[in-house]
PDB file of C-alpha atoms in Angstrom:
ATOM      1  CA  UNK A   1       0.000   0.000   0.000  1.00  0.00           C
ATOM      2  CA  UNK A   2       2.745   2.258   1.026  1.00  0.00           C
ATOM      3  CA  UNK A   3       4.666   1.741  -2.478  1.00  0.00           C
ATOM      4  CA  UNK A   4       1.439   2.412  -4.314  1.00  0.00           C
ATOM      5  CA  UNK A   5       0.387   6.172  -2.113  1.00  0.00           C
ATOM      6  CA  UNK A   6       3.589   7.039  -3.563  1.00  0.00           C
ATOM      7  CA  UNK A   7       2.601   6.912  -6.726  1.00  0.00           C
ATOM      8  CA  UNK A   8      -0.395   8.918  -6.702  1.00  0.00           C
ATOM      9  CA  UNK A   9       1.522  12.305  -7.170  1.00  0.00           C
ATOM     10  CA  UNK A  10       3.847  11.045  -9.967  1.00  0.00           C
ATOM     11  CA  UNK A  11       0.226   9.676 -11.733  1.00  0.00           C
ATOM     12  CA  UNK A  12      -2.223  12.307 -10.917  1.00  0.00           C
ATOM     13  CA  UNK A  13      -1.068  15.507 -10.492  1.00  0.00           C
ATOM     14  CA  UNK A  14      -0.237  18.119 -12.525  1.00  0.00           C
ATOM     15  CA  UNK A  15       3.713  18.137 -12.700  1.00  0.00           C
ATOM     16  CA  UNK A  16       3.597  21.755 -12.161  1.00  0.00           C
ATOM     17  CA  UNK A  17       1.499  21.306  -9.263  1.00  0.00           C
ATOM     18  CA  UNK A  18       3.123  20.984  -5.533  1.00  0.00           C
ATOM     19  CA  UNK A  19       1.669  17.848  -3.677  1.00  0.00           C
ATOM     20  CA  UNK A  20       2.854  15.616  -1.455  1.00  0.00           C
ATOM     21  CA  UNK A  21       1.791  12.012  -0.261  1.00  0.00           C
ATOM     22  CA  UNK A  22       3.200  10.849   3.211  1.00  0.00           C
ATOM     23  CA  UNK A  23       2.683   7.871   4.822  1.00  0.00           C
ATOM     24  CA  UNK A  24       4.923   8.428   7.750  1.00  0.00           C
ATOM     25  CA  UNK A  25       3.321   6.462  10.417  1.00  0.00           C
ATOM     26  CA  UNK A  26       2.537   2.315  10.232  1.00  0.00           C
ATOM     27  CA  UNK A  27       1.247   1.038  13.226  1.00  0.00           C
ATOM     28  CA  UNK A  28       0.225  -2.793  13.404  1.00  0.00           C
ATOM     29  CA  UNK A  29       0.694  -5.539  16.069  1.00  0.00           C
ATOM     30  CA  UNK A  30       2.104  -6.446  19.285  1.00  0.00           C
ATOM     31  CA  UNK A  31       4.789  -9.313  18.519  1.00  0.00           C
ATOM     32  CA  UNK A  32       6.840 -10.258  15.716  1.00  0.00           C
ATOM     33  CA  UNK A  33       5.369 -13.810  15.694  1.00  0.00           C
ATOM     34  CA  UNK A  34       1.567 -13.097  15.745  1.00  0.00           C
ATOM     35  CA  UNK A  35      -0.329 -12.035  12.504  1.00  0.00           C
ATOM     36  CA  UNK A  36      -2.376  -8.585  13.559  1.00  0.00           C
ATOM     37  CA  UNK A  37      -5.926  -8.350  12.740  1.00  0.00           C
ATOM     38  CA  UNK A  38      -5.574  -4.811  12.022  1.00  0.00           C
ATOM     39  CA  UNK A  39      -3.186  -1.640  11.166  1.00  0.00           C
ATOM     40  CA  UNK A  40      -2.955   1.782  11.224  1.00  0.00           C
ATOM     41  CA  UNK A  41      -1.196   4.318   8.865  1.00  0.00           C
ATOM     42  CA  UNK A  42      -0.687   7.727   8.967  1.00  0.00           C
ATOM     43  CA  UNK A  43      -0.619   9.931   6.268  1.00  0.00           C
ATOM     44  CA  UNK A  44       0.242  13.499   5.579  1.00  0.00           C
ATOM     45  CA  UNK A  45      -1.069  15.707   2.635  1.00  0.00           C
ATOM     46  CA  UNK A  46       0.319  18.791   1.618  1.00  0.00           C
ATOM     47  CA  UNK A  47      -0.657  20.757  -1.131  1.00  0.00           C
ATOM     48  CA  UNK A  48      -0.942  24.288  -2.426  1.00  0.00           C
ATOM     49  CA  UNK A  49      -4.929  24.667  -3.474  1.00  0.00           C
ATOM     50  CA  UNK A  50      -7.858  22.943  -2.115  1.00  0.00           C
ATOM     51  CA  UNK A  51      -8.548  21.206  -5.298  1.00  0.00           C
ATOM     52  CA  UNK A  52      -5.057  19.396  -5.461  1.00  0.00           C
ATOM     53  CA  UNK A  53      -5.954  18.403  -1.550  1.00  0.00           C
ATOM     54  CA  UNK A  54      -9.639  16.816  -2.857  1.00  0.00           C
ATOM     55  CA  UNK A  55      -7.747  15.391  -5.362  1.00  0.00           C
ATOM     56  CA  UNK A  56      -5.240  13.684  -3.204  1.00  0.00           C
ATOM     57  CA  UNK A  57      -7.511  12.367  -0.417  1.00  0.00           C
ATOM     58  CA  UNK A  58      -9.589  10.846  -3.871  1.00  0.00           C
ATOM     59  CA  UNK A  59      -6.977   8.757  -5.142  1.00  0.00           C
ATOM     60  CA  UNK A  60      -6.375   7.816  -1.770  1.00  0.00           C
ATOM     61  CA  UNK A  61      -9.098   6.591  -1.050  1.00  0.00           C
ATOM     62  CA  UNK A  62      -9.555   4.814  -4.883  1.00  0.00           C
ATOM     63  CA  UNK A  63      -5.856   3.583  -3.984  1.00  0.00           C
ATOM     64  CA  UNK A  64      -6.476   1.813  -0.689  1.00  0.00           C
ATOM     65  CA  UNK A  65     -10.094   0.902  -1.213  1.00  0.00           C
ATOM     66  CA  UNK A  66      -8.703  -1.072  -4.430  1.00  0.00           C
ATOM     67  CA  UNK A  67      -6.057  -2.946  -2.142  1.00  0.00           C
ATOM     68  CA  UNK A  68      -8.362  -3.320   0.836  1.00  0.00           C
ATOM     69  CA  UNK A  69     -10.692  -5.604  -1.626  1.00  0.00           C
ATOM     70  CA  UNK A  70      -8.079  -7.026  -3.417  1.00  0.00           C
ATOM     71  CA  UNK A  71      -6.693  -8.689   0.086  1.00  0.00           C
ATOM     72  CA  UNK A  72     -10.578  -9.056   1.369  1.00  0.00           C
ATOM     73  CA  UNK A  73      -9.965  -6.263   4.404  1.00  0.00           C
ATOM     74  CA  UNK A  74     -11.675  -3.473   4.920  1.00  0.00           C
ATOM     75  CA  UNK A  75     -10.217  -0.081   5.110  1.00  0.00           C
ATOM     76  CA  UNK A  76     -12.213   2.721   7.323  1.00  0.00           C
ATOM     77  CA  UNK A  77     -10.743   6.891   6.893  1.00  0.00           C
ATOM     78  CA  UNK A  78     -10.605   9.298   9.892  1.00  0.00           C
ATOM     79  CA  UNK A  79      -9.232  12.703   7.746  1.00  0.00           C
ATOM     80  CA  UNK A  80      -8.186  14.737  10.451  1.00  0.00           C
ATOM     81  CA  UNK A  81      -7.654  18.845   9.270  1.00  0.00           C
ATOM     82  CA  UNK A  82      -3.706  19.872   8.940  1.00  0.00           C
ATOM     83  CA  UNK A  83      -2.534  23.302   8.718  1.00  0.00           C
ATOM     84  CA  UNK A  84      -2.517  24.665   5.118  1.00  0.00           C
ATOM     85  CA  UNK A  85       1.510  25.623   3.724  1.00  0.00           C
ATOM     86  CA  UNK A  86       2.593  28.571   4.986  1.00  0.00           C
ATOM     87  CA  UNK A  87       2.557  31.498   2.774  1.00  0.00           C
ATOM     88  CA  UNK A  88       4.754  34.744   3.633  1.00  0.00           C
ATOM     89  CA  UNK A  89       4.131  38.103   2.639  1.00  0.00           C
ATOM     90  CA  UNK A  90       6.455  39.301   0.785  1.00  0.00           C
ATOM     91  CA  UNK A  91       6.844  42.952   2.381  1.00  0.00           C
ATOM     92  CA  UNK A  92       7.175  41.600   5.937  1.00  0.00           C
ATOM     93  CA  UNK A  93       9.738  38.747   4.387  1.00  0.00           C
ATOM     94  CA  UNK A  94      12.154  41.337   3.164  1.00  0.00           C
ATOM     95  CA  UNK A  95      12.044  43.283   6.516  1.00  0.00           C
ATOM     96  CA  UNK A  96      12.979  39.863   8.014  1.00  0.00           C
ATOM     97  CA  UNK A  97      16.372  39.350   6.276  1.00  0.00           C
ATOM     98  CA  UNK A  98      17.196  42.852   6.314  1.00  0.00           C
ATOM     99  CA  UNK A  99      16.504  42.799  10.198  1.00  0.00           C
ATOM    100  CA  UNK A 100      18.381  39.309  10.540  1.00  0.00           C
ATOM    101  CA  UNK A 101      21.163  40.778   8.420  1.00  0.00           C
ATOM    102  CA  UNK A 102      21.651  43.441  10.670  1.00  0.00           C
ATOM    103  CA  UNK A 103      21.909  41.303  13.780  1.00  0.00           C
ATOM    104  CA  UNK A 104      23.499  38.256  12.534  1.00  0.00           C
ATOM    105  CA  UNK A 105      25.886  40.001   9.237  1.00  0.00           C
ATOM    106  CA  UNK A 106      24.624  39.521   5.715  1.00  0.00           C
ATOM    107  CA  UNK A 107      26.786  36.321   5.603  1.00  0.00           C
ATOM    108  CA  UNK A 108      24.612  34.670   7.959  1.00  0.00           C
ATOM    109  CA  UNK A 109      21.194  35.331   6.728  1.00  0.00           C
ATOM    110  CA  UNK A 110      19.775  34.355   3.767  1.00  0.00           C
ATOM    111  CA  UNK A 111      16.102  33.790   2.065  1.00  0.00           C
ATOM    112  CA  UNK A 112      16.139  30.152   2.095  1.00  0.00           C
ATOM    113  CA  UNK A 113      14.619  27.491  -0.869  1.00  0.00           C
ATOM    114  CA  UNK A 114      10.562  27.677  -1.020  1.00  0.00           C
ATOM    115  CA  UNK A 115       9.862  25.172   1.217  1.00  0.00           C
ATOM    116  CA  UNK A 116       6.247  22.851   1.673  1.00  0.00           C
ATOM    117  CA  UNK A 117       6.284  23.420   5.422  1.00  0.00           C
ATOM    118  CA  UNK A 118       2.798  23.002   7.239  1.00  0.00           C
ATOM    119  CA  UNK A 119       2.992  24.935  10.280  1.00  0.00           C
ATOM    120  CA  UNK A 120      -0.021  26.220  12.949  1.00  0.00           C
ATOM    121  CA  UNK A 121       1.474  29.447  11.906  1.00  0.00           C
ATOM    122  CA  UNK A 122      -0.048  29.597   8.761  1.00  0.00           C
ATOM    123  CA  UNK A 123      -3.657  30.378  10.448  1.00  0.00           C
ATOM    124  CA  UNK A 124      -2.325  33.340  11.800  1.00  0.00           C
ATOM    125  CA  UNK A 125      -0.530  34.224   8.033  1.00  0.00           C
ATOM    126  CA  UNK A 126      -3.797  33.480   6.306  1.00  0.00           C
ATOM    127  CA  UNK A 127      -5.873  35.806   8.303  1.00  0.00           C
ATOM    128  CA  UNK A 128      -3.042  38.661   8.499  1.00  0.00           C
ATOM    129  CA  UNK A 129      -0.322  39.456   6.164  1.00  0.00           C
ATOM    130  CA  UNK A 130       2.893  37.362   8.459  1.00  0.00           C
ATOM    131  CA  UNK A 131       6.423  35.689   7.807  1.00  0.00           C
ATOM    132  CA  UNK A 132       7.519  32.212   9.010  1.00  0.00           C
ATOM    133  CA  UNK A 133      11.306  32.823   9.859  1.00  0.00           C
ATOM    134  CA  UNK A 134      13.955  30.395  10.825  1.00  0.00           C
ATOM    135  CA  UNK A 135      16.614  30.554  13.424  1.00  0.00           C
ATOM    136  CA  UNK A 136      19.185  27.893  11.918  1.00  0.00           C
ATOM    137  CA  UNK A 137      21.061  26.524  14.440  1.00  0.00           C
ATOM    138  CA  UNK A 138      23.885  24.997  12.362  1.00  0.00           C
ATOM    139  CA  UNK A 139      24.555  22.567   9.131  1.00  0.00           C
ATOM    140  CA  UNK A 140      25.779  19.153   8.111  1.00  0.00           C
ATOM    141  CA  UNK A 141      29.321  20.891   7.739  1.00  0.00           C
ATOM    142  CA  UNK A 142      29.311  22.304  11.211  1.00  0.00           C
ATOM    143  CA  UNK A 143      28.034  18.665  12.654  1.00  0.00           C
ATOM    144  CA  UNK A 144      24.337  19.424  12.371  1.00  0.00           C
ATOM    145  CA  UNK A 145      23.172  17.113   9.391  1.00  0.00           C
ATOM    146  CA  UNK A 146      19.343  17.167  10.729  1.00  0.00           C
ATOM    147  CA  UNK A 147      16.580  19.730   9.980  1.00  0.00           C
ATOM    148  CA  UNK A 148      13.865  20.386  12.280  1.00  0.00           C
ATOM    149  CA  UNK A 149      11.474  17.857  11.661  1.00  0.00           C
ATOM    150  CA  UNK A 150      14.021  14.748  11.697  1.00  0.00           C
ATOM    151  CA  UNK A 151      14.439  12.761  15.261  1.00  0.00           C
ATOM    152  CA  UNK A 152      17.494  13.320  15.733  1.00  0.00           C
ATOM    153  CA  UNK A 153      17.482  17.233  15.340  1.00  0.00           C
ATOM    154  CA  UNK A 154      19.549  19.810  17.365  1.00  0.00           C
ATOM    155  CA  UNK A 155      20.841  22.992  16.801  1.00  0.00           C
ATOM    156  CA  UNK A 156      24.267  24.694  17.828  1.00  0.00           C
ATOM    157  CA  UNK A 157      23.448  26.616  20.904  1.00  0.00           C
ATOM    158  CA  UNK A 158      25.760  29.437  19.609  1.00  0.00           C
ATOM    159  CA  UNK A 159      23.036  30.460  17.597  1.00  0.00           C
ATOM    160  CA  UNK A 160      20.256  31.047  20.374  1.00  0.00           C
ATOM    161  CA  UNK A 161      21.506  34.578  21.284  1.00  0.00           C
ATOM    162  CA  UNK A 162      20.583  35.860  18.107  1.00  0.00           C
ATOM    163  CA  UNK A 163      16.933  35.440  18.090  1.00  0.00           C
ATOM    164  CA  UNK A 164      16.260  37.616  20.771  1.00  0.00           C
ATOM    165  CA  UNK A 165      17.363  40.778  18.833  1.00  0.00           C
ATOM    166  CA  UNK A 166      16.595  39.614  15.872  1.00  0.00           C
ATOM    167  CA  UNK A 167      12.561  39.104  16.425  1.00  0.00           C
ATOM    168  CA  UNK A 168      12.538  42.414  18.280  1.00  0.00           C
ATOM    169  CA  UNK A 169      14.550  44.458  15.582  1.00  0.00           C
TER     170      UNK A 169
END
């Protein structure tokens, strides 16, 4: 099942669309030696308008539905609502870099790669004009190979006293 979400955005989408098809979390079973009579699996869906998002949660459930039978299970859906991407504004985005330029040096602050982060922040952006900024705390060539949604995440604690002036200035 796995192999076959991931092949709903290469199949269905738009290639100029942004989607993305996550099934991050498989739960099933107590022991290695016992069949279970039932699994879980979590999925995340990201996406950029509301019609790519009906679109994925379709095939999803064509996708699944079509395995469930195929195996004689059953399948049974519990969408929960995720934060939409964040989207910056562009005015308050270039008042961010110039401000973190000014307290961290223009070689350490940069506007980084557009990104398909879902954040709680975003209700806040899509009701007033905001910016999503990001402290970095280090990368793979300073010994911090993680970003901030991996496990095994950290950041170099010489950044922290940066932030305070920065989100002030």
């Amino acid at each position: 099942m796995v192999v076959g979400l991931n092949t709903i955005v290469s199949r269905s989408v738009d290639p100029s669309h942004f989607m993305v098809i996550n099934p991050g979390m498989i739960q099933a079973g107590q022991a290695p030696n016992v069949i279970p009579d039932s699994a879980t699996v979590g999925i995340s869906v990201r996406t950029r308008t509301a019609e790519d998002t009906d679109l994925a949660f379709r095939r999803i459930e064509e996708l699944t539905n079509g395995i469930c039978a195929a195996y004689g299970a059953t399948v049974e859906y519990e969408w929960v609502d995720a934060y939409d991407i964040v989207y910056n504004d562009a005015a308050l985005a270039a008042q961010a870099l110039q401000s973190a330029k000014h307290v961290a040096g223009d070689d350490n602050a940069w506007e980084g790669e557009i990104s398909s982060g879902s954040e709680d922040f975003s209700a806040f952006a899509n009701e007033v004009p905001g910016c999503f900024i990001i402290l970095g705390g280090g990368d793979a060539e300073q010994g911090y190979p993680f970003q901030n949604h991996h496990p095994s995440s950290t950041c170099a604690r010489t950044a922290w006293p940066s932030a305070p002036p920065w989100r002030c200035s």
